[in-house]
Amino acid sequence: MAKPKVAFYWCASCGGCEEAVVDLAEGILTVVEAVDILFWPVALDFKRSDVEAMADGSLAVSFINGAIRSDEQEAMARLLRKKSKLVIAYGACAYQGGIPGLANLTEKEAILDYVYRLAPSNSDGNGVRPQTSMKVPEGDLELPVLYESVKALDQVIEVDYFVPGCPPTPKITLQAIEAILKGQLPEKGSVLAGDRALCYECELNSSKPEKLLVSELKRIHQVIPERDKCLLAQGILCLGPVTRGGCEAPCVKGGMPCTGCFGPLERVRDYGGKALSAIASIVDTSDENALAKALAALPDPAGTFYRYSVPTSILTRKRQAA
Ligand code: SF4
Ligand code: SF4
């Protein structure tokens, strides 16, 4: 029997989600035994023309990671959509916009100006920028056009399922692949992870008080946490109570608080708003000075609470001045 044909592709991505596939370790052998990988530019030498030559719908599934921030990424996402029965938004960037989505808190022009003129590494200071098209003796050269705003994958094409995480863990990746291969998929549009907050699977949960109140918030680099006590109970900003579980809390096990990469639980429209209100509700002080001290631990509220979700949040992006 012919094996299902699979594609992996990356858009605006750091490469971590590609690493996550490799991190399956021996599990990758199960995957390559069960499927034919027909397109995976980071690992195998296939070209866009190979995908264009495929019959529409001939790929069983495409796993697309990374956000959409250029016309080339949008074109590839649309092409893979046409060729695939299922499209999976793989990882926080494809699911919610992720880290690249933080670019929506500034302007494209400001980013290009910093990168090509103001950054200290531009020692010659001539501000030369790459052009999107250029004539050379050999012909016309083209580079992708950057969009003004970063988008999540389902803001550009129809997505069947979402796999959360930055990056998704090997376990959640294998579970998703198994569910697809066995045809045991939930309702279209689902996030392929449980719907319980991370705290439920965190080994420090038993030390989290029923009514949690803190008088100050701390950033992780300012303290050496007690290893057997809930980080949030120590005042360390851990977003486990509002974040979807499924990762088995590797960050907390490593002494780092949850930053929310698995995104919101079902029925939560705006992860950042939910996280902000949850943290605000545990700060136990009406004293202005103490409150100012607590807020000092939050120098970048948007980057803290909307770290992975600006494009799909109610904010979407910073509005330009009229
Ligand atoms: S979800 Fe995280 S690991 Fe994956 S591409 Fe985005 S930033 Fe990298
Ligand atoms: S708040 Fe953080 S440290 Fe505490 S139980 Fe939840 S996930 Fe664990």
mmCIF file of C-alpha atoms and ligand atoms in Angstrom:
data_model
loop_
_atom_site.group_PDB
_atom_site.id
_atom_site.type_symbol
_atom_site.label_atom_id
_atom_site.label_comp_id
_atom_site.label_asym_id
_atom_site.label_seq_id
_atom_site.Cartn_x
_atom_site.Cartn_y
_atom_site.Cartn_z
ATOM 1 C CA MET A 1 0.000 0.000 0.000
ATOM 2 C CA ALA A 2 1.315 3.472 -0.871
ATOM 3 C CA LYS A 3 2.474 5.469 2.125
ATOM 4 C CA PRO A 4 0.888 8.873 2.852
ATOM 5 C CA LYS A 5 2.882 11.705 1.300
ATOM 6 C CA VAL A 6 4.007 14.434 3.693
ATOM 7 C CA ALA A 7 5.618 17.878 3.390
ATOM 8 C CA PHE A 8 7.378 20.022 5.980
ATOM 9 C CA TYR A 9 7.893 23.714 5.302
ATOM 10 C CA TRP A 10 9.117 26.759 7.211
ATOM 11 C CA CYS A 11 8.042 30.349 6.818
ATOM 12 C CA ALA A 12 9.071 33.166 9.228
ATOM 13 C CA SER A 13 10.759 30.757 11.600
ATOM 14 C CA CYS A 14 13.880 30.463 13.718
ATOM 15 C CA GLY A 15 14.448 26.859 12.661
ATOM 16 C CA GLY A 16 13.538 25.534 16.117
ATOM 17 C CA CYS A 17 10.433 23.798 14.796
ATOM 18 C CA GLU A 18 12.553 22.028 12.167
ATOM 19 C CA GLU A 19 14.872 20.980 15.002
ATOM 20 C CA ALA A 20 11.838 19.685 16.863
ATOM 21 C CA VAL A 21 11.202 17.183 14.053
ATOM 22 C CA VAL A 22 14.821 16.029 14.291
ATOM 23 C CA ASP A 23 14.402 15.905 18.104
ATOM 24 C CA LEU A 24 12.016 13.003 17.627
ATOM 25 C CA ALA A 25 15.275 11.009 17.872
ATOM 26 C CA GLU A 26 14.504 7.336 17.182
ATOM 27 C CA GLY A 27 10.828 8.357 16.789
ATOM 28 C CA ILE A 28 11.774 9.832 13.396
ATOM 29 C CA LEU A 29 12.372 6.258 12.204
ATOM 30 C CA THR A 30 8.735 5.415 12.940
ATOM 31 C CA VAL A 31 7.704 8.486 10.983
ATOM 32 C CA VAL A 32 9.851 7.792 7.906
ATOM 33 C CA GLU A 33 8.707 4.170 7.909
ATOM 34 C CA ALA A 34 5.080 5.254 7.900
ATOM 35 C CA VAL A 35 5.201 8.157 5.414
ATOM 36 C CA ASP A 36 6.996 9.380 2.324
ATOM 37 C CA ILE A 37 8.492 12.822 2.894
ATOM 38 C CA LEU A 38 8.176 14.564 -0.471
ATOM 39 C CA PHE A 39 9.194 18.086 0.504
ATOM 40 C CA TRP A 40 11.395 19.286 3.397
ATOM 41 C CA PRO A 41 13.713 22.059 2.176
ATOM 42 C CA VAL A 42 15.718 22.255 5.396
ATOM 43 C CA ALA A 43 16.787 18.605 5.133
ATOM 44 C CA LEU A 44 16.175 17.333 1.593
ATOM 45 C CA ASP A 45 16.950 18.850 -1.786
ATOM 46 C CA PHE A 46 13.475 19.332 -3.227
ATOM 47 C CA LYS A 47 12.482 22.504 -5.038
ATOM 48 C CA ARG A 48 9.331 24.558 -5.290
ATOM 49 C CA SER A 49 8.934 23.254 -8.857
ATOM 50 C CA ASP A 50 8.662 19.719 -7.395
ATOM 51 C CA VAL A 51 5.649 20.822 -5.365
ATOM 52 C CA GLU A 52 4.156 22.696 -8.326
ATOM 53 C CA ALA A 53 4.352 19.490 -10.370
ATOM 54 C CA MET A 54 2.327 17.494 -7.799
ATOM 55 C CA ALA A 55 -1.366 16.837 -8.369
ATOM 56 C CA ASP A 56 -3.700 18.957 -6.244
ATOM 57 C CA GLY A 57 -4.540 17.190 -2.972
ATOM 58 C CA SER A 58 -1.850 14.560 -3.501
ATOM 59 C CA LEU A 59 -0.059 15.323 -0.227
ATOM 60 C CA ALA A 60 -1.775 13.742 2.759
ATOM 61 C CA VAL A 61 -0.525 16.459 5.074
ATOM 62 C CA SER A 62 1.716 19.506 5.145
ATOM 63 C CA PHE A 63 3.264 20.640 8.413
ATOM 64 C CA ILE A 64 3.965 24.360 8.085
ATOM 65 C CA ASN A 65 5.894 26.178 10.800
ATOM 66 C CA GLY A 66 6.686 29.871 11.109
ATOM 67 C CA ALA A 67 4.549 32.949 10.655
ATOM 68 C CA ILE A 68 3.775 34.674 7.347
ATOM 69 C CA ARG A 69 5.649 37.911 6.759
ATOM 70 C CA SER A 70 6.633 37.891 3.089
ATOM 71 C CA ASP A 71 4.975 37.329 -0.276
ATOM 72 C CA GLU A 72 7.142 34.249 -0.855
ATOM 73 C CA GLN A 73 5.933 32.648 2.386
ATOM 74 C CA GLU A 74 2.315 33.383 1.508
ATOM 75 C CA ALA A 75 2.771 31.919 -1.988
ATOM 76 C CA MET A 76 4.344 28.729 -0.582
ATOM 77 C CA ALA A 77 1.601 28.385 2.034
ATOM 78 C CA ARG A 78 -1.064 28.745 -0.675
ATOM 79 C CA LEU A 79 0.733 26.250 -2.925
ATOM 80 C CA LEU A 80 1.004 23.652 -0.133
ATOM 81 C CA ARG A 81 -2.644 24.247 0.787
ATOM 82 C CA LYS A 82 -3.652 23.413 -2.793
ATOM 83 C CA LYS A 83 -1.541 20.261 -2.849
ATOM 84 C CA SER A 84 -2.520 18.959 0.617
ATOM 85 C CA LYS A 85 -5.538 17.235 2.099
ATOM 86 C CA LEU A 86 -4.567 18.474 5.575
ATOM 87 C CA VAL A 87 -2.534 21.501 6.631
ATOM 88 C CA ILE A 88 -1.148 21.603 10.163
ATOM 89 C CA ALA A 89 0.026 24.908 11.659
ATOM 90 C CA TYR A 90 3.026 23.541 13.504
ATOM 91 C CA GLY A 91 4.446 25.555 16.398
ATOM 92 C CA ALA A 92 3.594 28.850 18.064
ATOM 93 C CA CYS A 93 4.590 31.053 15.104
ATOM 94 C CA ALA A 94 2.284 29.316 12.618
ATOM 95 C CA TYR A 95 -0.432 28.920 15.271
ATOM 96 C CA GLN A 96 -0.531 32.411 16.769
ATOM 97 C CA GLY A 97 2.144 34.498 15.053
ATOM 98 C CA GLY A 98 4.784 33.654 17.656
ATOM 99 C CA ILE A 99 8.009 35.534 18.258
ATOM 100 C CA PRO A 100 8.145 37.036 14.716
ATOM 101 C CA GLY A 101 4.685 38.464 15.459
ATOM 102 C CA LEU A 102 6.252 40.819 18.010
ATOM 103 C CA ALA A 103 7.320 42.811 14.943
ATOM 104 C CA ASN A 104 3.704 44.006 14.815
ATOM 105 C CA LEU A 105 4.503 46.149 17.860
ATOM 106 C CA THR A 106 6.635 48.362 15.641
ATOM 107 C CA GLU A 107 6.753 49.319 11.939
ATOM 108 C CA LYS A 108 8.452 47.563 9.042
ATOM 109 C CA GLU A 109 10.301 50.754 8.155
ATOM 110 C CA ALA A 110 11.676 51.093 11.704
ATOM 111 C CA ILE A 111 12.906 47.487 11.623
ATOM 112 C CA LEU A 112 14.662 47.883 8.256
ATOM 113 C CA ASP A 113 16.156 51.204 9.321
ATOM 114 C CA TYR A 114 17.594 49.664 12.477
ATOM 115 C CA VAL A 115 18.900 46.522 10.806
ATOM 116 C CA TYR A 116 20.549 48.234 7.828
ATOM 117 C CA ARG A 117 21.525 51.647 9.248
ATOM 118 C CA LEU A 118 21.365 52.096 13.022
ATOM 119 C CA ALA A 119 22.547 48.738 14.375
ATOM 120 C CA PRO A 120 26.099 48.924 15.804
ATOM 121 C CA SER A 121 27.222 46.191 13.404
ATOM 122 C CA ASN A 122 26.653 48.586 10.454
ATOM 123 C CA SER A 123 30.055 50.139 10.974
ATOM 124 C CA ASP A 124 30.261 51.695 7.500
ATOM 125 C CA GLY A 125 26.911 53.413 8.155
ATOM 126 C CA ASN A 126 25.984 53.691 4.476
ATOM 127 C CA GLY A 127 22.520 52.199 5.079
ATOM 128 C CA VAL A 128 22.446 50.120 1.894
ATOM 129 C CA ARG A 129 19.346 47.926 1.858
ATOM 130 C CA PRO A 130 18.596 44.809 -0.173
ATOM 131 C CA GLN A 131 16.279 45.599 -3.074
ATOM 132 C CA THR A 132 13.353 43.365 -3.963
ATOM 133 C CA SER A 133 14.330 43.362 -7.641
ATOM 134 C CA MET A 134 17.551 44.118 -9.438
ATOM 135 C CA LYS A 135 18.927 43.770 -12.941
ATOM 136 C CA VAL A 136 22.294 42.044 -13.352
ATOM 137 C CA PRO A 137 24.018 40.884 -16.576
ATOM 138 C CA GLU A 138 22.674 37.366 -15.968
ATOM 139 C CA GLY A 139 19.057 38.551 -15.737
ATOM 140 C CA ASP A 140 16.562 39.861 -13.149
ATOM 141 C CA LEU A 141 17.105 38.988 -9.471
ATOM 142 C CA GLU A 142 14.205 39.034 -7.026
ATOM 143 C CA LEU A 143 13.947 38.895 -3.247
ATOM 144 C CA PRO A 144 10.752 38.313 -1.251
ATOM 145 C CA VAL A 145 8.768 41.426 -0.337
ATOM 146 C CA LEU A 146 8.335 41.902 3.418
ATOM 147 C CA TYR A 147 4.788 42.646 4.572
ATOM 148 C CA GLU A 148 3.976 45.488 6.937
ATOM 149 C CA SER A 149 2.396 43.032 9.395
ATOM 150 C CA VAL A 150 3.186 39.468 10.447
ATOM 151 C CA LYS A 151 0.309 36.990 10.256
ATOM 152 C CA ALA A 152 -0.427 33.565 11.677
ATOM 153 C CA LEU A 153 -0.924 30.790 9.100
ATOM 154 C CA ASP A 154 -4.720 30.658 9.396
ATOM 155 C CA GLN A 155 -4.895 34.386 8.662
ATOM 156 C CA VAL A 156 -3.614 33.544 5.170
ATOM 157 C CA ILE A 157 -4.824 30.011 4.325
ATOM 158 C CA GLU A 158 -7.312 27.528 5.733
ATOM 159 C CA VAL A 159 -5.677 25.431 8.466
ATOM 160 C CA ASP A 160 -7.052 22.060 9.572
ATOM 161 C CA TYR A 161 -5.241 21.615 12.901
ATOM 162 C CA PHE A 162 -2.812 23.429 15.175
ATOM 163 C CA VAL A 163 0.132 21.963 17.094
ATOM 164 C CA PRO A 164 1.241 24.401 19.829
ATOM 165 C CA GLY A 165 4.653 25.001 21.346
ATOM 166 C CA CYS A 166 7.840 26.913 20.804
ATOM 167 C CA PRO A 167 8.804 24.459 19.587
ATOM 168 C CA PRO A 168 6.286 21.610 19.938
ATOM 169 C CA THR A 169 7.681 18.819 22.115
ATOM 170 C CA PRO A 170 8.601 15.442 20.577
ATOM 171 C CA LYS A 171 5.713 13.805 22.438
ATOM 172 C CA ILE A 172 3.071 16.224 21.176
ATOM 173 C CA THR A 173 4.526 15.965 17.659
ATOM 174 C CA LEU A 174 4.388 12.162 17.651
ATOM 175 C CA GLN A 175 0.855 12.212 19.084
ATOM 176 C CA ALA A 176 -0.227 14.517 16.255
ATOM 177 C CA ILE A 177 1.411 12.349 13.585
ATOM 178 C CA GLU A 178 -0.141 9.197 15.064
ATOM 179 C CA ALA A 179 -3.596 10.784 15.195
ATOM 180 C CA ILE A 180 -3.281 11.757 11.519
ATOM 181 C CA LEU A 181 -2.010 8.331 10.428
ATOM 182 C CA LYS A 182 -4.747 6.507 12.350
ATOM 183 C CA GLY A 183 -7.412 8.969 11.202
ATOM 184 C CA GLN A 184 -8.265 9.696 14.850
ATOM 185 C CA LEU A 185 -8.496 13.439 14.533
ATOM 186 C CA PRO A 186 -10.791 15.702 16.561
ATOM 187 C CA GLU A 187 -13.061 18.346 15.075
ATOM 188 C CA LYS A 188 -11.433 20.410 12.330
ATOM 189 C CA GLY A 189 -9.790 23.548 13.686
ATOM 190 C CA SER A 190 -8.767 21.900 16.964
ATOM 191 C CA VAL A 191 -5.486 22.398 18.770
ATOM 192 C CA LEU A 192 -3.851 18.962 19.013
ATOM 193 C CA ALA A 193 -3.144 19.120 22.755
ATOM 194 C CA GLY A 194 -5.196 18.796 25.919
ATOM 195 C CA ASP A 195 -7.380 21.533 27.339
ATOM 196 C CA ARG A 196 -6.062 21.766 30.887
ATOM 197 C CA ALA A 197 -3.778 24.459 32.249
ATOM 198 C CA LEU A 198 -0.090 23.629 32.536
ATOM 199 C CA CYS A 199 -0.259 23.796 36.362
ATOM 200 C CA TYR A 200 -2.168 20.490 36.382
ATOM 201 C CA GLU A 201 0.833 18.637 34.975
ATOM 202 C CA CYS A 202 3.539 20.655 36.745
ATOM 203 C CA GLU A 203 5.407 18.790 39.472
ATOM 204 C CA LEU A 204 5.345 21.946 41.635
ATOM 205 C CA ASN A 205 1.553 22.209 41.571
ATOM 206 C CA SER A 206 1.133 20.607 45.002
ATOM 207 C CA SER A 207 3.084 23.512 46.517
ATOM 208 C CA LYS A 208 0.867 26.122 44.873
ATOM 209 C CA PRO A 209 -1.492 27.577 47.483
ATOM 210 C CA GLU A 210 -5.227 27.358 46.801
ATOM 211 C CA LYS A 211 -5.499 31.134 47.129
ATOM 212 C CA LEU A 212 -2.324 32.502 45.649
ATOM 213 C CA LEU A 213 -1.354 36.065 46.539
ATOM 214 C CA VAL A 214 2.051 37.724 46.159
ATOM 215 C CA SER A 215 3.272 41.080 47.393
ATOM 216 C CA GLU A 216 5.883 41.495 44.669
ATOM 217 C CA LEU A 217 6.731 40.100 41.257
ATOM 218 C CA LYS A 218 10.238 39.018 40.342
ATOM 219 C CA ARG A 219 12.014 38.281 37.097
ATOM 220 C CA ILE A 220 13.804 34.983 36.927
ATOM 221 C CA HIS A 221 17.296 36.464 36.584
ATOM 222 C CA GLN A 222 16.836 38.423 39.825
ATOM 223 C CA VAL A 223 16.453 35.386 42.111
ATOM 224 C CA ILE A 224 17.589 31.846 42.704
ATOM 225 C CA PRO A 225 14.262 30.034 42.971
ATOM 226 C CA GLU A 226 13.523 27.425 45.616
ATOM 227 C CA ARG A 227 13.438 24.217 43.579
ATOM 228 C CA ASP A 228 10.480 22.532 45.273
ATOM 229 C CA LYS A 229 8.089 25.470 45.446
ATOM 230 C CA CYS A 230 5.686 26.781 42.802
ATOM 231 C CA LEU A 231 7.477 29.599 40.963
ATOM 232 C CA LEU A 232 4.433 31.843 40.950
ATOM 233 C CA ALA A 233 4.024 31.389 44.702
ATOM 234 C CA GLN A 234 7.587 32.759 44.943
ATOM 235 C CA GLY A 235 6.476 35.832 42.973
ATOM 236 C CA ILE A 236 8.224 34.683 39.793
ATOM 237 C CA LEU A 237 6.112 35.438 36.748
ATOM 238 C CA CYS A 238 5.042 31.954 35.618
ATOM 239 C CA LEU A 239 2.163 31.802 33.125
ATOM 240 C CA GLY A 240 1.303 28.153 33.809
ATOM 241 C CA PRO A 241 -2.179 28.914 35.209
ATOM 242 C CA VAL A 242 -3.379 30.422 31.910
ATOM 243 C CA THR A 243 -1.388 28.319 29.428
ATOM 244 C CA ARG A 244 -2.519 25.119 27.712
ATOM 245 C CA GLY A 245 -0.679 22.092 29.055
ATOM 246 C CA GLY A 246 0.698 19.162 27.094
ATOM 247 C CA CYS A 247 4.406 19.989 27.206
ATOM 248 C CA GLU A 248 4.891 18.358 30.652
ATOM 249 C CA ALA A 249 6.489 21.569 31.962
ATOM 250 C CA PRO A 250 10.102 21.136 30.810
ATOM 251 C CA CYS A 251 10.821 24.832 31.457
ATOM 252 C CA VAL A 252 9.671 24.643 35.087
ATOM 253 C CA LYS A 253 11.659 21.414 35.540
ATOM 254 C CA GLY A 254 14.691 23.371 34.351
ATOM 255 C CA GLY A 255 14.029 26.189 36.840
ATOM 256 C CA MET A 256 12.469 28.555 34.285
ATOM 257 C CA PRO A 257 8.917 29.917 34.449
ATOM 258 C CA CYS A 258 6.363 29.160 31.726
ATOM 259 C CA THR A 259 6.240 31.959 29.141
ATOM 260 C CA GLY A 260 3.030 30.726 27.508
ATOM 261 C CA CYS A 261 4.160 29.144 24.239
ATOM 262 C CA PHE A 262 1.330 26.558 24.166
ATOM 263 C CA GLY A 263 -1.131 29.439 24.020
ATOM 264 C CA PRO A 264 -4.564 29.809 25.568
ATOM 265 C CA LEU A 265 -7.065 27.242 26.731
ATOM 266 C CA GLU A 266 -10.239 26.771 24.676
ATOM 267 C CA ARG A 267 -12.788 29.566 25.054
ATOM 268 C CA VAL A 268 -10.085 32.165 25.783
ATOM 269 C CA ARG A 269 -10.209 34.737 23.006
ATOM 270 C CA ASP A 270 -7.129 36.747 23.937
ATOM 271 C CA TYR A 271 -4.232 35.007 25.693
ATOM 272 C CA GLY A 272 -2.418 38.210 26.655
ATOM 273 C CA GLY A 273 -5.499 39.805 28.198
ATOM 274 C CA LYS A 274 -6.236 36.631 30.155
ATOM 275 C CA ALA A 275 -2.640 36.364 31.389
ATOM 276 C CA LEU A 276 -2.510 40.029 32.366
ATOM 277 C CA SER A 277 -5.733 39.819 34.368
ATOM 278 C CA ALA A 278 -4.641 36.560 36.050
ATOM 279 C CA ILE A 279 -1.356 38.074 37.209
ATOM 280 C CA ALA A 280 -2.995 41.358 38.229
ATOM 281 C CA SER A 281 -5.470 39.424 40.380
ATOM 282 C CA ILE A 282 -2.752 37.831 42.551
ATOM 283 C CA VAL A 283 -0.796 40.986 43.368
ATOM 284 C CA ASP A 284 -1.868 41.579 46.943
ATOM 285 C CA THR A 285 -1.339 45.236 47.680
ATOM 286 C CA SER A 286 -3.132 48.527 47.537
ATOM 287 C CA ASP A 287 0.000 50.404 48.513
ATOM 288 C CA GLU A 288 1.145 52.562 45.591
ATOM 289 C CA ASN A 289 4.856 52.107 46.230
ATOM 290 C CA ALA A 290 4.550 48.338 46.533
ATOM 291 C CA LEU A 291 2.469 48.308 43.354
ATOM 292 C CA ALA A 292 5.101 50.361 41.516
ATOM 293 C CA LYS A 293 7.739 47.889 42.697
ATOM 294 C CA ALA A 294 5.663 44.951 41.454
ATOM 295 C CA LEU A 295 5.174 46.631 38.075
ATOM 296 C CA ALA A 296 8.920 47.233 37.780
ATOM 297 C CA ALA A 297 9.200 43.481 37.233
ATOM 298 C CA LEU A 298 7.180 44.014 34.064
ATOM 299 C CA PRO A 299 9.294 46.352 31.915
ATOM 300 C CA ASP A 300 7.753 44.929 28.731
ATOM 301 C CA PRO A 301 4.100 43.981 29.405
ATOM 302 C CA ALA A 302 3.226 43.455 25.728
ATOM 303 C CA GLY A 303 6.289 41.291 25.154
ATOM 304 C CA THR A 304 5.561 39.369 28.350
ATOM 305 C CA PHE A 305 1.867 38.639 27.966
ATOM 306 C CA TYR A 306 1.617 38.658 24.152
ATOM 307 C CA ARG A 307 5.018 37.083 23.472
ATOM 308 C CA TYR A 308 3.606 34.449 21.128
ATOM 309 C CA SER A 309 0.266 35.870 20.060
ATOM 310 C CA VAL A 310 0.276 39.509 18.907
ATOM 311 C CA PRO A 311 -1.044 38.817 15.350
ATOM 312 C CA THR A 312 -3.958 36.670 16.566
ATOM 313 C CA SER A 313 -4.738 38.804 19.617
ATOM 314 C CA ILE A 314 -7.386 41.482 19.828
ATOM 315 C CA LEU A 315 -4.502 43.967 19.382
ATOM 316 C CA THR A 316 -3.315 42.397 16.059
ATOM 317 C CA ARG A 317 -0.659 45.097 15.763
ATOM 318 C CA LYS A 318 0.361 48.539 16.960
ATOM 319 C CA ARG A 319 -1.780 51.068 15.123
ATOM 320 C CA GLN A 320 -0.039 53.690 13.061
ATOM 321 C CA ALA A 321 -0.618 57.286 14.091
ATOM 322 C CA ALA A 322 -3.299 58.878 11.890
HETATM 323 S S1 SF4 B 1 7.483 28.324 17.288
HETATM 324 FE FE1 SF4 B 1 9.399 28.806 18.393
HETATM 325 S S2 SF4 B 1 10.800 27.188 17.751
HETATM 326 FE FE2 SF4 B 1 9.130 27.222 16.229
HETATM 327 S S3 SF4 B 1 9.829 28.619 14.597
HETATM 328 FE FE3 SF4 B 1 8.650 29.841 16.050
HETATM 329 S S4 SF4 B 1 10.196 30.710 17.444
HETATM 330 FE FE4 SF4 B 1 11.170 28.974 16.390
HETATM 331 S S1 SF4 B 2 2.411 28.500 38.357
HETATM 332 FE FE1 SF4 B 2 4.165 27.631 37.223
HETATM 333 S S2 SF4 B 2 5.450 26.703 38.783
HETATM 334 FE FE2 SF4 B 2 3.462 27.031 39.718
HETATM 335 S S3 SF4 B 2 2.340 25.105 39.440
HETATM 336 FE FE3 SF4 B 2 1.823 26.433 37.691
HETATM 337 S S4 SF4 B 2 3.277 25.907 36.089
HETATM 338 FE FE4 SF4 B 2 4.098 25.098 38.033
#
